[in-house]
Amino acid sequence: DLDSRGFTAPFPIQAATLPDTLAGRDVLGRGRTGSGKTLAFSLPLVQRLAQQDKARPGHPIGLVLAPTRELALQIAEVIEPLARVVDMDVTTIFGGVSAKPQEKALKAGVDVVVACPGRLLDLMGQGLIELDEVEITVLDEADHMADLGFLPNVRRILRATPQRGQRMLFSATLDNGVDTLVKEFLHNPLQHSVDPSTSPVDAMAHRVWMVADKTAKDGIVRRLASGEGQRILFTRTKHLARRLARKLVQAGIPAVELQGNMSQNARERAMRAFSTGQVHVMVATDIAARGIDVSGVELVVHVDPPAEHKAYLHRSGRTARAGAAGSVVTLVLPEQGRDVQVLLKKARIRADIERIRPDDDAVAALVGRVADAVAIEDMPEGVAVKGGSPRG
C-alpha cells in the first residue's frame, strides 16, 4: 500500500506517464534522478504483469536494466512490496557476488529480473536465462549505460527480448548512445519530460568556494564533515576517497567510503550505515554515487571538482531529492578556477566564486550543529578504519 510508505500524491512524472504505461505504450521519460521515476515504471510493470501467467523457470516476464548494483538493489526494493501483493517474485542479477543464489532463483522461476548488463549476459550465455518471454523491459539511467561503454551489451540484451513487448526508457539526457537505443528499440514512444533537462533543482543552493591552498581545503572539508546532518563528499579517485574517509575517522568523525575497489558486502554495509543515519558522512567517487538514493542528504561537497558538467549534476543530484532542500559546495584551488567556471557554465549553474577560509561564518552556517566526536573503538559498523577493511 503506497499510502503507508508516504506516497500519497503522485510526483509529476508518475501522473504524466501512468495512463500511457498502463495502456502498454512505449515511453521515453526524461527525468532527473530523484524525480520519482522508479515508482513511475514499477507500478505499471507490476500491474500489467500481474495479469499474465506466472513466469516459467528461466524465462522472466519483466526485465529492468540498471547500470550499477546499488541502483539495481534500490529498484528491486521499490518493486518488491508491490509485487508481493500480487504474488510475483523479483530477483536481482549483478556481478561482484556469487552467482549461485541468482541461478537458484531463476531455476525456481522469477517474474521480474532487475539486472546489470554484465552478469545478465553471462547467465544468458550459460543458458540459465532466456528473455524470449519478456513482456515489459525498462531501461533506467540509459545515459549512464551509454556512457560506461555498456551500449553494445545493452543492445544485445534488448535484441533478445520480443519485439512486440512494451519498453520504457528513462534517462536524464538523451544524447550519445541513448538516441540510438530509442530509434532501434522503442515503437512510437510517448515522450515525457519531468522537468527540462537543463534545470537543476530549485531547492538546491550552489556555492563555489576558492580556498588558498591544500591545508585550508583540508580544514574546510573537516569542518563541513563535522555536522549532524547527512552529507556526501565526492573525490576524484578511489584512493582519495579511502584516504579522506580514514582521516575523518581519525578526527573522530564516523565516515564510510563508497568506491569501486570495495567488495559488495562492504559497499552494502557502508550504504546501510549511511542510509540509517548511524553515520553522517559518506565519501564517494562518481561511479559509486550513481543511483545513491538516500533521502535527507542536506549537503554535497565536491572535494575535488568533477571532470565534466554531467558528473557535477549527477553528484549534486544526491541532495534536494523528492522535494527536500539541500546545498552543494564545490571547493576550488586557485589553479582550478578557470576549469570550474567553464564546468558551471555548461551545467547552467549560476554561482559566484567566493574566497573562503576554514574559520569563516559561511562554513559554520553550512555545518549547522556540530556532532560529538566519536572514539575509534566506538565507531559504528561499516566505517573506514585504518589498515584495510571497514569495521563490521
PDB file of N, CA, C and O in Angstrom, residues 174-207:
ATOM      1  N   LEU A 174      19.385  12.852 -23.344  1.00  0.00           N
ATOM      2  CA  LEU A 174      19.080  11.986 -24.489  1.00  0.00           C
ATOM      3  C   LEU A 174      20.146  12.151 -25.564  1.00  0.00           C
ATOM      4  O   LEU A 174      19.863  12.280 -26.738  1.00  0.00           O
ATOM      5  N   ASP A 175      21.409  12.162 -25.118  1.00  0.00           N
ATOM      6  CA  ASP A 175      22.461  12.336 -26.111  1.00  0.00           C
ATOM      7  C   ASP A 175      23.221  11.026 -26.284  1.00  0.00           C
ATOM      8  O   ASP A 175      22.788   9.977 -25.837  1.00  0.00           O
ATOM      9  N   ASN A 176      24.376  11.095 -26.903  1.00  0.00           N
ATOM     10  CA  ASN A 176      25.263   9.930 -27.103  1.00  0.00           C
ATOM     11  C   ASN A 176      24.510   8.738 -27.669  1.00  0.00           C
ATOM     12  O   ASN A 176      23.813   8.827 -28.650  1.00  0.00           O
ATOM     13  N   GLY A 177      24.687   7.608 -26.972  1.00  0.00           N
ATOM     14  CA  GLY A 177      24.092   6.376 -27.475  1.00  0.00           C
ATOM     15  C   GLY A 177      22.615   6.254 -27.165  1.00  0.00           C
ATOM     16  O   GLY A 177      21.951   5.352 -27.668  1.00  0.00           O
ATOM     17  N   VAL A 178      22.087   7.163 -26.333  1.00  0.00           N
ATOM     18  CA  VAL A 178      20.696   6.991 -25.910  1.00  0.00           C
ATOM     19  C   VAL A 178      19.748   7.076 -27.102  1.00  0.00           C
ATOM     20  O   VAL A 178      18.847   6.256 -27.265  1.00  0.00           O
ATOM     21  N   ASP A 179      20.002   8.043 -27.989  1.00  0.00           N
ATOM     22  CA  ASP A 179      19.065   8.167 -29.113  1.00  0.00           C
ATOM     23  C   ASP A 179      19.149   6.973 -30.066  1.00  0.00           C
ATOM     24  O   ASP A 179      18.163   6.622 -30.707  1.00  0.00           O
ATOM     25  N   THR A 180      20.315   6.308 -30.128  1.00  0.00           N
ATOM     26  CA  THR A 180      20.373   5.104 -30.984  1.00  0.00           C
ATOM     27  C   THR A 180      19.499   4.002 -30.385  1.00  0.00           C
ATOM     28  O   THR A 180      18.818   3.281 -31.109  1.00  0.00           O
ATOM     29  N   LEU A 181      19.501   3.895 -29.062  1.00  0.00           N
ATOM     30  CA  LEU A 181      18.638   2.896 -28.403  1.00  0.00           C
ATOM     31  C   LEU A 181      17.164   3.219 -28.650  1.00  0.00           C
ATOM     32  O   LEU A 181      16.363   2.332 -28.935  1.00  0.00           O
ATOM     33  N   VAL A 182      16.845   4.503 -28.534  1.00  0.00           N
ATOM     34  CA  VAL A 182      15.446   4.920 -28.725  1.00  0.00           C
ATOM     35  C   VAL A 182      14.986   4.554 -30.138  1.00  0.00           C
ATOM     36  O   VAL A 182      13.936   3.948 -30.327  1.00  0.00           O
ATOM     37  N   LYS A 183      15.821   4.899 -31.130  1.00  0.00           N
ATOM     38  CA  LYS A 183      15.431   4.627 -32.532  1.00  0.00           C
ATOM     39  C   LYS A 183      15.276   3.135 -32.796  1.00  0.00           C
ATOM     40  O   LYS A 183      14.379   2.697 -33.493  1.00  0.00           O
ATOM     41  N   GLU A 184      16.199   2.342 -32.212  1.00  0.00           N
ATOM     42  CA  GLU A 184      16.164   0.911 -32.532  1.00  0.00           C
ATOM     43  C   GLU A 184      15.079   0.156 -31.767  1.00  0.00           C
ATOM     44  O   GLU A 184      14.484  -0.780 -32.287  1.00  0.00           O
ATOM     45  N   PHE A 185      14.819   0.558 -30.529  1.00  0.00           N
ATOM     46  CA  PHE A 185      14.008  -0.333 -29.681  1.00  0.00           C
ATOM     47  C   PHE A 185      12.654   0.206 -29.225  1.00  0.00           C
ATOM     48  O   PHE A 185      11.852  -0.534 -28.692  1.00  0.00           O
ATOM     49  N   LEU A 186      12.406   1.497 -29.379  1.00  0.00           N
ATOM     50  CA  LEU A 186      11.107   1.994 -28.913  1.00  0.00           C
ATOM     51  C   LEU A 186      10.176   2.215 -30.109  1.00  0.00           C
ATOM     52  O   LEU A 186      10.592   2.724 -31.135  1.00  0.00           O
ATOM     53  N   HIS A 187       8.920   1.807 -29.938  1.00  0.00           N
ATOM     54  CA  HIS A 187       7.934   1.984 -31.020  1.00  0.00           C
ATOM     55  C   HIS A 187       7.084   3.195 -30.714  1.00  0.00           C
ATOM     56  O   HIS A 187       6.370   3.191 -29.718  1.00  0.00           O
ATOM     57  N   ASN A 188       7.183   4.219 -31.546  1.00  0.00           N
ATOM     58  CA  ASN A 188       6.302   5.365 -31.419  1.00  0.00           C
ATOM     59  C   ASN A 188       6.159   5.789 -29.948  1.00  0.00           C
ATOM     60  O   ASN A 188       5.053   5.854 -29.413  1.00  0.00           O
ATOM     61  N   PRO A 189       7.286   6.056 -29.268  1.00  0.00           N
ATOM     62  CA  PRO A 189       7.185   6.270 -27.821  1.00  0.00           C
ATOM     63  C   PRO A 189       6.555   7.612 -27.475  1.00  0.00           C
ATOM     64  O   PRO A 189       6.686   8.580 -28.218  1.00  0.00           O
ATOM     65  N   LEU A 190       5.862   7.624 -26.349  1.00  0.00           N
ATOM     66  CA  LEU A 190       5.368   8.888 -25.805  1.00  0.00           C
ATOM     67  C   LEU A 190       6.527   9.500 -25.049  1.00  0.00           C
ATOM     68  O   LEU A 190       7.169   8.816 -24.255  1.00  0.00           O
ATOM     69  N   GLN A 191       6.772  10.776 -25.283  1.00  0.00           N
ATOM     70  CA  GLN A 191       7.864  11.418 -24.553  1.00  0.00           C
ATOM     71  C   GLN A 191       7.315  12.192 -23.376  1.00  0.00           C
ATOM     72  O   GLN A 191       6.358  12.928 -23.523  1.00  0.00           O
ATOM     73  N   HIS A 192       7.914  11.980 -22.236  1.00  0.00           N
ATOM     74  CA  HIS A 192       7.525  12.760 -21.061  1.00  0.00           C
ATOM     75  C   HIS A 192       8.781  13.334 -20.454  1.00  0.00           C
ATOM     76  O   HIS A 192       9.743  12.631 -20.242  1.00  0.00           O
ATOM     77  N   SER A 193       8.737  14.632 -20.183  1.00  0.00           N
ATOM     78  CA  SER A 193       9.877  15.242 -19.521  1.00  0.00           C
ATOM     79  C   SER A 193       9.391  15.703 -18.166  1.00  0.00           C
ATOM     80  O   SER A 193       8.387  16.395 -18.075  1.00  0.00           O
ATOM     81  N   VAL A 194      10.087  15.288 -17.120  1.00  0.00           N
ATOM     82  CA  VAL A 194       9.634  15.643 -15.778  1.00  0.00           C
ATOM     83  C   VAL A 194       9.916  17.083 -15.516  1.00  0.00           C
ATOM     84  O   VAL A 194       9.234  17.788 -14.855  1.00  0.00           O
ATOM     85  N   ASP A 195      11.069  17.532 -15.984  1.00  0.00           N
ATOM     86  CA  ASP A 195      11.438  18.929 -15.879  1.00  0.00           C
ATOM     87  C   ASP A 195      12.515  19.072 -16.919  1.00  0.00           C
ATOM     88  O   ASP A 195      13.159  18.108 -17.258  1.00  0.00           O
ATOM     89  N   PRO A 196      12.721  20.279 -17.447  1.00  0.00           N
ATOM     90  CA  PRO A 196      13.675  20.413 -18.538  1.00  0.00           C
ATOM     91  C   PRO A 196      15.027  19.843 -18.120  1.00  0.00           C
ATOM     92  O   PRO A 196      15.433  20.002 -16.974  1.00  0.00           O
ATOM     93  N   SER A 197      15.698  19.196 -19.043  1.00  0.00           N
ATOM     94  CA  SER A 197      16.945  18.507 -18.696  1.00  0.00           C
ATOM     95  C   SER A 197      17.992  19.485 -18.201  1.00  0.00           C
ATOM     96  O   SER A 197      18.984  19.110 -17.627  1.00  0.00           O
ATOM     97  N   THR A 198      17.764  20.790 -18.435  1.00  0.00           N
ATOM     98  CA  THR A 198      18.793  21.741 -18.053  1.00  0.00           C
ATOM     99  C   THR A 198      18.544  22.366 -16.692  1.00  0.00           C
ATOM    100  O   THR A 198      19.412  23.016 -16.157  1.00  0.00           O
ATOM    101  N   SER A 199      17.325  22.213 -16.130  1.00  0.00           N
ATOM    102  CA  SER A 199      17.069  22.977 -14.910  1.00  0.00           C
ATOM    103  C   SER A 199      17.464  22.183 -13.689  1.00  0.00           C
ATOM    104  O   SER A 199      16.834  21.190 -13.369  1.00  0.00           O
ATOM    105  N   PRO A 200      18.518  22.611 -12.969  1.00  0.00           N
ATOM    106  CA  PRO A 200      18.830  21.936 -11.712  1.00  0.00           C
ATOM    107  C   PRO A 200      17.735  22.248 -10.690  1.00  0.00           C
ATOM    108  O   PRO A 200      16.980  23.195 -10.859  1.00  0.00           O
ATOM    109  N   VAL A 201      17.657  21.444  -9.661  1.00  0.00           N
ATOM    110  CA  VAL A 201      16.579  21.572  -8.672  1.00  0.00           C
ATOM    111  C   VAL A 201      16.546  22.974  -8.060  1.00  0.00           C
ATOM    112  O   VAL A 201      17.572  23.514  -7.680  1.00  0.00           O
ATOM    113  N   ASP A 202      15.337  23.538  -7.966  1.00  0.00           N
ATOM    114  CA  ASP A 202      15.229  24.881  -7.400  1.00  0.00           C
ATOM    115  C   ASP A 202      15.636  24.920  -5.937  1.00  0.00           C
ATOM    116  O   ASP A 202      16.117  25.915  -5.436  1.00  0.00           O
ATOM    117  N   ALA A 203      15.376  23.818  -5.246  1.00  0.00           N
ATOM    118  CA  ALA A 203      15.621  23.811  -3.806  1.00  0.00           C
ATOM    119  C   ALA A 203      17.096  23.609  -3.477  1.00  0.00           C
ATOM    120  O   ALA A 203      17.466  23.425  -2.341  1.00  0.00           O
ATOM    121  N   MET A 204      17.948  23.614  -4.512  1.00  0.00           N
ATOM    122  CA  MET A 204      19.356  23.315  -4.293  1.00  0.00           C
ATOM    123  C   MET A 204      20.164  24.609  -4.353  1.00  0.00           C
ATOM    124  O   MET A 204      20.063  25.348  -5.329  1.00  0.00           O
ATOM    125  N   ALA A 205      20.924  24.904  -3.324  1.00  0.00           N
ATOM    126  CA  ALA A 205      21.774  26.100  -3.333  1.00  0.00           C
ATOM    127  C   ALA A 205      23.197  25.696  -3.720  1.00  0.00           C
ATOM    128  O   ALA A 205      23.749  24.767  -3.141  1.00  0.00           O
ATOM    129  N   HIS A 206      23.760  26.380  -4.720  1.00  0.00           N
ATOM    130  CA  HIS A 206      25.110  26.040  -5.193  1.00  0.00           C
ATOM    131  C   HIS A 206      26.115  27.094  -4.729  1.00  0.00           C
ATOM    132  O   HIS A 206      25.919  28.278  -4.957  1.00  0.00           O
ATOM    133  N   ARG A 207      27.181  26.648  -4.094  1.00  0.00           N
ATOM    134  CA  ARG A 207      28.244  27.566  -3.657  1.00  0.00           C
ATOM    135  C   ARG A 207      29.565  27.091  -4.240  1.00  0.00           C
ATOM    136  O   ARG A 207      29.816  25.891  -4.314  1.00  0.00           O
TER     137      ARG A 207
END
